XYZ file of C-alpha atoms in Angstrom:
597
model
C 52.190 226.378 5.054
C 50.174 226.022 8.264
C 49.582 222.342 7.568
C 53.322 221.783 7.027
C 53.985 223.472 10.365
C 51.280 221.473 12.161
C 52.237 218.075 10.715
C 55.229 217.366 13.044
C 53.188 218.604 16.024
C 50.320 216.232 15.224
C 52.782 213.321 15.154
C 53.690 213.949 18.797
C 51.984 212.062 21.587
C 49.527 213.929 23.813
C 52.095 213.879 26.625
C 54.691 215.490 24.369
C 52.140 218.026 23.162
C 51.326 219.037 26.759
C 55.031 219.449 27.531
C 55.395 221.512 24.350
C 52.424 223.638 25.429
C 54.043 224.252 28.815
C 57.304 225.261 27.156
C 55.466 227.563 24.739
C 53.710 229.210 27.696
C 56.806 229.532 29.850
C 59.651 230.059 27.363
C 58.520 233.574 26.229
C 58.457 234.702 29.880
C 62.052 233.539 30.370
C 63.192 235.078 27.088
C 61.469 238.408 27.746
C 62.740 238.432 31.325
C 66.325 237.777 30.245
C 66.131 240.263 27.384
C 64.507 242.940 29.587
C 67.128 242.488 32.303
C 69.901 242.642 29.742
C 68.568 245.824 28.110
C 67.873 247.470 31.472
C 71.389 246.616 32.599
C 72.887 248.066 29.425
C 70.821 251.243 29.679
C 71.691 251.655 33.351
C 75.384 251.125 32.653
C 75.311 253.679 29.863
C 73.444 256.334 31.886
C 75.650 255.857 34.943
C 78.779 255.858 32.781
C 77.724 259.142 31.179
C 77.205 260.600 34.639
C 80.645 259.361 35.703
C 82.189 260.934 32.606
C 80.842 264.343 33.615
C 81.863 263.756 37.232
C 85.352 262.744 36.109
C 85.736 265.958 34.118
C 84.715 268.051 37.135
C 86.949 266.027 39.460
C 89.900 266.439 37.084
C 89.259 270.187 36.941
C 89.356 270.341 40.774
C 92.610 268.368 40.883
C 94.112 270.593 38.193
C 92.980 273.611 40.196
C 94.828 272.246 43.246
C 97.913 271.626 41.104
C 97.529 275.085 39.583
C 97.349 276.580 43.098
C 100.608 274.851 43.976
C 102.069 276.063 40.697
C 101.097 279.663 41.521
C 102.620 279.372 44.978
C 105.869 278.062 43.486
C 105.825 280.985 41.075
C 105.497 283.389 44.015
C 108.314 281.614 45.847
C 110.542 281.694 42.773
C 109.949 285.415 42.298
C 110.897 286.221 45.902
C 113.975 288.525 45.849
C 115.602 286.807 48.816
C 115.513 283.449 47.027
C 116.783 285.023 43.817
C 119.792 286.362 45.722
C 121.028 282.845 46.498
C 124.280 282.290 44.645
C 127.259 280.004 44.758
C 129.888 282.634 44.113
C 131.272 282.542 47.679
C 131.925 286.339 47.581
C 129.345 287.304 50.230
C 130.171 286.863 53.910
C 129.110 283.771 55.812
C 126.810 285.747 58.087
C 124.963 287.138 55.102
C 124.616 283.635 53.687
C 123.218 282.420 57.006
C 120.664 285.235 57.123
C 119.619 284.582 53.540
C 119.303 280.867 54.270
C 117.114 281.471 57.361
C 114.893 283.901 55.440
C 114.267 281.371 52.667
C 113.668 278.667 55.290
C 110.950 280.771 56.933
C 109.490 281.624 53.532
C 109.173 277.962 52.545
C 107.835 276.997 55.965
C 105.137 279.643 55.723
C 103.756 278.072 52.548
C 103.614 274.551 53.962
C 99.932 273.770 54.560
C 98.019 271.572 56.969
C 100.867 270.864 59.356
C 98.527 270.992 62.299
C 96.218 268.375 60.677
C 98.969 265.941 59.747
C 98.258 266.140 56.012
C 100.598 269.018 55.185
C 102.340 269.641 51.903
C 105.947 270.821 52.230
C 107.932 273.199 50.063
C 111.630 272.468 49.817
C 114.394 273.993 47.761
C 117.312 271.922 46.532
C 120.384 273.949 45.591
C 123.531 272.674 43.915
C 126.493 273.779 46.127
C 129.608 272.227 44.564
C 132.026 274.205 46.848
C 130.015 273.694 50.035
C 129.538 277.419 50.652
C 126.477 276.647 52.729
C 128.177 274.074 54.904
C 126.039 275.056 57.896
C 122.810 273.964 56.213
C 121.526 270.363 56.062
C 122.337 268.501 52.895
C 119.430 266.017 52.877
C 115.789 266.339 54.022
C 114.085 264.745 57.000
C 110.689 263.129 56.764
C 107.858 265.685 56.476
C 110.196 268.699 56.712
C 110.321 271.807 54.539
C 113.411 273.880 53.990
C 116.496 274.568 51.880
C 118.942 271.763 51.158
C 122.365 272.108 49.605
C 124.189 269.230 47.958
C 127.469 268.594 46.262
C 128.195 266.711 43.052
C 128.350 263.378 44.862
C 125.035 264.035 46.647
C 123.069 265.162 43.587
C 119.535 263.600 43.470
C 118.725 261.456 40.426
C 115.823 263.685 39.385
C 117.702 267.051 39.567
C 118.946 267.258 35.979
C 115.636 265.941 34.614
C 113.727 268.777 36.308
C 116.294 271.387 35.286
C 115.910 270.188 31.722
C 112.218 271.214 31.794
C 113.396 274.849 32.018
C 110.999 276.038 34.674
C 107.905 273.924 33.777
C 106.457 272.303 36.849
C 104.974 268.786 36.906
C 104.084 265.918 39.230
C 106.580 263.126 39.961
C 106.385 260.100 42.242
C 109.558 259.519 44.312
C 110.605 256.651 46.532
C 113.050 259.003 48.281
C 114.104 262.622 47.725
C 117.842 261.928 47.663
C 120.201 258.993 48.047
C 120.881 260.062 51.623
C 117.268 260.729 52.606
C 114.970 258.293 54.322
C 112.369 256.321 52.383
C 109.433 258.612 51.842
C 107.405 257.401 48.803
C 105.622 260.599 48.102
C 104.030 262.454 45.231
C 105.947 265.647 44.534
C 105.480 268.696 42.412
C 108.877 269.729 41.035
C 109.886 272.915 39.262
C 113.255 274.383 38.390
C 114.072 277.821 39.925
C 115.666 279.929 37.213
C 117.621 283.101 37.961
C 115.271 285.785 36.685
C 117.636 288.669 37.390
C 120.669 287.337 35.607
C 118.532 285.835 32.815
C 120.468 282.590 32.796
C 121.383 279.796 35.109
C 119.414 277.739 37.598
C 119.370 278.454 41.295
C 117.884 275.068 42.236
C 114.763 272.932 42.129
C 111.649 273.640 44.150
C 110.070 270.399 45.455
C 106.587 270.235 46.921
C 106.121 266.914 48.809
C 103.045 265.121 50.116
C 100.971 266.173 47.122
C 99.073 262.839 47.380
C 97.430 264.159 50.560
C 96.144 267.299 48.863
C 95.021 265.523 45.690
C 93.631 262.623 47.727
C 91.404 265.038 49.625
C 89.884 266.156 46.300
C 89.411 262.536 45.238
C 87.737 261.492 48.481
C 85.171 264.233 48.048
C 83.770 262.140 45.156
C 81.489 259.280 46.224
C 81.659 256.171 44.030
C 79.819 252.958 45.089
C 82.759 250.709 46.048
C 84.735 252.460 43.302
C 88.365 253.504 43.084
C 89.929 256.734 41.772
C 93.463 256.911 40.414
C 95.586 259.812 39.221
C 98.318 258.291 37.065
C 100.991 259.380 34.648
C 100.834 258.320 31.007
C 102.571 255.038 31.909
C 99.703 254.148 34.292
C 101.888 254.639 37.392
C 99.666 255.739 40.256
C 100.464 259.251 41.473
C 97.551 259.456 43.903
C 94.519 257.305 44.652
C 91.759 256.560 47.100
C 93.542 253.269 47.837
C 97.029 252.473 49.120
C 98.447 251.915 45.646
C 100.608 255.040 45.153
C 103.604 254.213 42.993
C 102.093 251.020 41.555
C 101.276 250.471 37.903
C 97.632 249.639 37.228
C 96.275 247.754 34.262
C 93.639 249.387 32.102
C 91.419 247.576 29.607
C 91.795 247.882 25.877
C 90.582 251.301 24.788
C 91.994 253.133 27.834
C 95.776 252.877 27.195
C 98.329 255.652 27.181
C 98.055 256.119 23.439
C 94.432 257.232 23.668
C 93.556 260.709 22.381
C 93.019 263.748 24.564
C 89.786 263.850 26.530
C 87.537 261.448 28.396
C 86.872 257.870 27.357
C 84.763 255.144 28.943
C 85.161 251.366 28.709
C 82.557 248.944 30.081
C 83.705 245.397 30.828
C 81.842 242.520 32.433
C 83.157 243.410 35.883
C 84.049 247.119 35.868
C 83.226 250.478 34.356
C 86.328 252.511 33.522
C 86.217 256.256 32.934
C 89.620 257.635 31.871
C 90.379 261.365 31.390
C 93.610 261.834 29.419
C 95.575 265.101 29.699
C 98.644 264.789 27.496
C 99.789 268.359 28.245
C 100.130 267.559 31.959
C 101.028 263.896 31.284
C 98.302 262.676 33.615
C 95.227 260.484 33.684
C 92.287 260.500 36.055
C 90.836 256.983 36.202
C 87.504 255.926 37.694
C 87.137 252.202 38.308
C 83.608 251.251 39.426
C 82.495 247.604 40.010
C 79.488 246.716 37.909
C 78.226 244.470 40.717
C 77.945 247.368 43.148
C 76.360 249.554 40.493
C 73.726 246.956 39.637
C 72.982 245.911 43.204
C 69.651 247.724 43.286
C 68.739 246.434 39.868
C 69.684 242.901 40.966
C 67.202 243.184 43.799
C 64.511 244.099 41.291
C 65.713 241.284 39.052
C 65.351 238.803 41.907
C 61.792 239.979 42.490
C 61.003 239.415 38.816
C 62.672 236.002 38.966
C 60.579 235.055 41.996
C 57.459 236.067 40.099
C 58.612 234.029 37.086
C 59.304 230.962 39.216
C 55.922 231.325 40.905
C 54.268 231.579 37.485
C 56.157 228.485 36.310
C 55.137 226.534 39.407
C 51.539 227.600 38.925
C 51.670 226.485 35.274
C 53.276 223.199 36.330
C 50.503 222.615 38.879
C 47.856 223.291 36.204
C 49.579 220.927 33.755
C 49.879 218.276 36.497
C 46.194 218.628 37.351
C 45.147 218.175 33.739
C 47.616 215.314 33.415
C 46.137 213.450 36.377
C 42.506 214.148 35.491
C 42.776 213.796 31.722
C 45.953 212.099 30.552
C 46.237 209.311 33.155
C 42.789 207.828 32.291
C 43.499 208.271 28.580
C 46.863 206.524 28.952
C 45.158 203.593 30.698
C 42.551 203.520 27.941
C 45.288 203.584 25.263
C 47.111 200.747 27.070
C 43.901 198.694 27.121
C 43.208 199.376 23.415
C 46.769 198.397 22.375
C 46.707 195.257 24.513
C 43.166 194.181 23.677
C 42.680 191.501 21.054
C 39.201 190.562 19.841
C 37.915 187.636 21.844
C 40.026 188.262 24.963
C 38.338 188.864 28.286
C 37.414 192.517 28.895
C 38.158 193.726 32.460
C 35.727 195.744 34.519
C 35.184 199.331 33.366
C 37.308 201.774 35.484
C 35.283 204.143 37.673
C 36.232 207.845 37.645
C 33.518 209.363 39.829
C 32.492 211.849 37.145
C 30.388 211.869 34.015
C 32.580 213.968 31.728
C 33.542 213.254 28.131
C 36.561 211.156 29.143
C 34.421 208.928 31.364
C 31.885 208.470 28.564
C 34.689 207.607 26.127
C 36.225 205.012 28.480
C 32.872 203.374 29.282
C 31.890 203.307 25.593
C 35.212 201.719 24.612
C 34.904 198.933 27.176
C 31.253 198.300 26.194
C 32.232 198.219 22.530
C 34.942 195.633 23.306
C 32.386 193.455 25.100
C 29.934 193.720 22.204
C 32.715 192.868 19.780
C 33.530 189.750 21.815
C 29.873 188.711 21.701
C 29.761 189.185 17.925
C 32.991 187.231 17.475
C 31.657 184.357 19.572
C 28.366 184.360 17.679
C 30.140 184.453 14.311
C 32.484 181.654 15.372
C 29.590 179.425 16.374
C 27.743 180.173 13.140
C 30.820 179.341 11.058
C 31.223 176.003 12.848
C 27.585 175.125 12.202
C 27.902 176.223 8.596
C 30.995 174.034 8.038
C 29.302 171.084 9.647
C 26.251 171.555 7.405
C 28.429 171.872 4.300
C 30.377 168.734 5.129
C 27.247 166.757 5.803
C 25.733 167.969 2.571
C 28.854 167.115 0.584
C 29.095 163.634 2.039
C 25.383 163.026 1.480
C 25.747 164.099 -2.145
C 28.805 162.026 -2.979
C 27.835 158.729 -1.344
C 24.731 158.154 -3.512
C 26.729 159.077 -6.573
C 29.382 156.485 -5.791
C 26.869 153.852 -4.803
C 24.919 154.361 -7.999
C 27.953 153.965 -10.254
C 29.137 150.882 -8.367
C 25.797 149.131 -8.433
C 25.472 149.895 -12.117
C 28.819 148.234 -12.703
C 27.751 145.121 -10.775
C 24.500 145.036 -12.675
C 26.160 145.018 -16.061
C 28.790 142.537 -15.026
C 26.256 140.115 -13.582
C 24.251 140.305 -16.818
C 27.165 139.393 -18.977
C 29.120 136.861 -16.875
C 28.732 134.165 -14.287
C 28.304 134.474 -10.505
C 32.056 134.253 -9.711
C 32.826 137.607 -11.214
C 29.770 139.132 -9.629
C 30.792 137.804 -6.246
C 34.236 139.353 -6.692
C 32.730 142.673 -7.567
C 30.351 142.578 -4.669
C 33.340 141.950 -2.400
C 35.097 145.029 -3.704
C 31.871 146.946 -3.356
C 31.646 145.971 0.275
C 35.122 147.424 0.810
C 33.998 150.638 -0.797
C 30.918 150.826 1.378
C 32.875 150.001 4.527
C 35.525 152.670 3.949
C 32.947 155.213 2.818
C 31.064 154.881 6.067
C 34.289 154.814 8.201
C 32.224 154.610 11.374
C 31.141 158.240 10.989
C 34.710 159.615 10.694
C 35.331 162.389 8.170
C 39.135 162.092 8.209
C 40.787 158.720 7.668
C 44.394 157.637 7.171
C 45.975 157.678 3.754
C 46.446 153.912 4.055
C 42.665 153.433 4.399
C 42.009 155.854 1.535
C 44.474 153.931 -0.682
C 42.646 150.681 0.162
C 39.386 152.338 -0.906
C 41.022 153.579 -4.140
C 42.440 150.103 -4.851
C 38.983 148.489 -4.458
C 37.515 151.016 -6.868
C 40.241 150.312 -9.483
C 39.590 146.549 -9.291
C 35.846 147.085 -9.744
C 36.492 149.184 -12.841
C 38.907 146.626 -14.257
C 36.329 143.843 -13.698
C 33.595 145.923 -15.281
C 35.322 146.892 -18.500
C 38.151 144.359 -18.706
C 40.557 147.237 -18.546
C 44.179 146.168 -18.881
C 45.838 149.513 -18.053
C 48.721 149.404 -15.551
C 48.541 150.921 -12.078
C 51.821 151.839 -10.321
C 51.850 152.677 -6.612
C 54.711 154.861 -5.216
C 53.660 155.448 -1.634
C 56.205 156.666 0.933
C 55.748 154.681 4.173
C 55.796 157.788 6.389
C 52.752 159.172 4.588
C 50.418 156.231 5.225
C 49.430 157.476 8.675
C 48.657 160.980 7.421
C 45.014 162.101 7.630
C 42.971 162.761 4.499
C 39.256 163.445 3.908
C 37.624 160.173 2.901
C 36.673 159.534 -0.734
C 39.290 162.013 -2.006
C 41.336 159.874 -4.372
C 38.485 157.809 -5.949
C 36.989 160.670 -8.049
C 40.473 161.662 -9.266
C 41.264 158.068 -10.267
C 37.880 157.810 -11.970
C 38.714 160.896 -14.072
C 42.128 159.444 -14.919
C 40.447 156.223 -16.187
C 37.536 157.748 -18.095
C 39.306 160.792 -19.564
C 42.803 159.346 -19.765
C 43.526 155.629 -20.265
C 40.034 154.210 -20.997
C 40.676 153.312 -24.638
C 44.465 152.749 -24.488
C 44.373 149.005 -23.548
C 47.814 147.800 -22.506
C 49.392 151.232 -23.216
C 47.440 152.947 -20.473
C 49.254 153.712 -17.264
C 48.205 155.373 -13.987
C 50.878 156.280 -11.399
C 49.747 157.023 -7.845
C 52.440 158.714 -5.714
C 52.519 160.012 -2.098
C 55.538 161.845 -0.630
C 56.246 164.049 2.407
C 57.795 167.460 1.595
C 58.668 169.563 4.674
C 55.356 170.123 6.495
C 53.140 168.958 3.647
C 52.122 165.670 2.006
C 51.789 165.683 -1.777
C 49.677 162.989 -3.481
C 49.689 162.823 -7.290
C 47.593 160.744 -9.734
C 49.235 160.856 -13.139
C 48.012 159.231 -16.391
C 49.612 159.060 -19.823
C 46.409 159.899 -21.661
C 46.618 161.458 -25.106
C 43.620 163.775 -25.000
C 43.982 167.541 -24.896
C 42.978 168.935 -21.511
C 41.708 172.500 -20.841
C 43.472 173.236 -17.533
C 42.071 176.778 -17.331
C 38.536 175.383 -17.420
C 39.452 172.919 -14.658
C 40.908 175.775 -12.548
C 37.709 177.759 -13.093
C 35.610 174.799 -11.909
C 37.757 174.349 -8.784
C 37.399 178.047 -7.847
C 33.699 178.346 -8.736
C 31.794 179.444 -5.604
C 28.326 179.421 -7.160
C 25.804 177.183 -5.356
C 24.766 175.354 -8.587
C 27.858 174.742 -10.752
C 27.319 173.596 -14.359
C 29.958 170.805 -14.309
C 32.980 169.300 -12.582
C 31.015 168.502 -9.477
C 33.328 165.679 -8.272
C 36.682 167.539 -8.231
C 35.033 170.742 -6.907
C 33.581 168.675 -4.063
C 37.037 167.266 -3.208
C 38.712 170.711 -3.275
C 36.071 172.225 -0.999
C 36.257 169.393 1.537
C 40.072 169.607 1.757
C 39.938 173.395 2.255
C 37.162 173.164 4.816
C 39.243 170.735 6.852
C 42.727 172.233 6.460
C 42.370 175.775 5.113
C 42.611 177.639 1.789
C 46.328 176.873 1.417
C 45.562 173.245 0.576
C 43.446 171.466 -2.078
C 43.832 169.933 -5.518
C 45.472 171.186 -8.708
C 45.550 169.908 -12.328
C 48.460 170.218 -14.697
C 50.249 168.535 -17.621
C 52.431 165.457 -17.112
C 55.984 165.536 -18.520
C 55.981 163.276 -21.588
C 52.206 163.583 -22.067
C 49.122 163.073 -19.985
C 47.654 164.799 -16.932
C 48.647 165.036 -13.264
C 46.125 165.652 -10.466
C 47.838 166.814 -7.254
C 46.397 166.808 -3.755
C 48.253 168.925 -1.166
C 47.616 168.139 2.507
C 49.249 169.251 5.746
C 51.388 166.700 7.556
C 49.149 165.272 10.297
C 49.043 162.266 12.581
C 46.199 160.113 13.833
C 44.992 161.337 17.251
C 44.217 158.323 19.455
């Protein structure tokens, strides 16, 4: 399993492996840093949120205590006998009505709080007076004024019947104005119907406590939230009081803090804010804390920046270390790899780079350059030895074949001179002189095909004179091949084999066809006979490929094959095969060459 894991890594270059090493060293720091910051942020959010939940409960209890205080005061006001004596019967004298009105006015004014500080709450009583019995009293309130207000059917406030319908239960209500005739006030009020407790039925009026946002706001401002906001809303998220100027507006709460949530305190943490919502369905109110996460995590962000600075410093330090090793180790190795890829045996080796140190890399570079120089010396030595060896082989081959040819030729002349007159002998000596002239070729080892064909023709005439052969010789020589180069004395041994082993005893039926043609980049010369003897071509192929120094037979054709390959390469040489219609074909394949002047 380890080898399977290491295999793709081994395939990487050293540069890629160093980069991978740097990433392996640095990536865990980034991952752990990010994960640690994330977990610390989550833990901090949760702990702070839990603290805000408890604070919200206490804050809501304080606000409810303030509302309960107002509720108790309204209960005291409602139970006052003077207020209970207010009636719309019209049977009491006007003076008595005036005195009762003034008494209730003073009573309500005495309960108004904070007037000297400018954040007072005002107690007002709204009484339905359809017959205008209290015509002397004001019928709509002034701004920031407590008192008793009488109104007729046409002047009835929109909220009057709604409050009366609650049958004496007090609650908070936001109003843009207290009555159609009153000035714009936009205040949070506590409203409660005043029932007639003596008669047991009927409603005297509605008690309205205005400027409740000032009293509740004072309780809210006693709570310190870092850049946070506190809202007291109804169940429709309309702001009843807040630490901001948003009274009367409807705020949006995230999913999980809507009006349908169950009783009690819930918290919702979003990416930007922490919401703590305390739902009180009995009072129809919510206390909402909205705290920015950014302000909450400011101190942690400072710590996070310190950790990030440390991480960046660590990364820079690692990068410096990697760069140092790259310059001291990888740059020389890259130059060495470039030299090794570019170097070809025999090319000039540049001077060994100097590094000013004697470490392992320096030793490796110096050894590589020295090895390249030694390899060049060996290649040069081997090349020179091969040239000398080829020259020796060629000289030996030519020295071996010339006496063989000369011996056979002289033997032919000898026998012919013994049997016939001097004319025939003279003719044979003439042909022999041609053979000797072409064989010497002024020391040249490669001659033109035209010269070689002249040599072959002289040999054929000598043989015909010697044995009175009457076989036919057909020449099919392409003109463009006559200037092609060929090792001298190549065709004569092949023609000799065609005569002796092919058409020797066939008289007029014997036929030898000599052909030369150019095919692409090669010249193919064939010597075909129509001999009837069976030929073992596998044995001939074995003789041609026999590399032993002392072969048992086939010396002539083996000599030809070796000379052709020594001159032109292993892709050329001679081959033997059957002739269509009977007989044997000897083929000589040469490269297309021209005479160099």
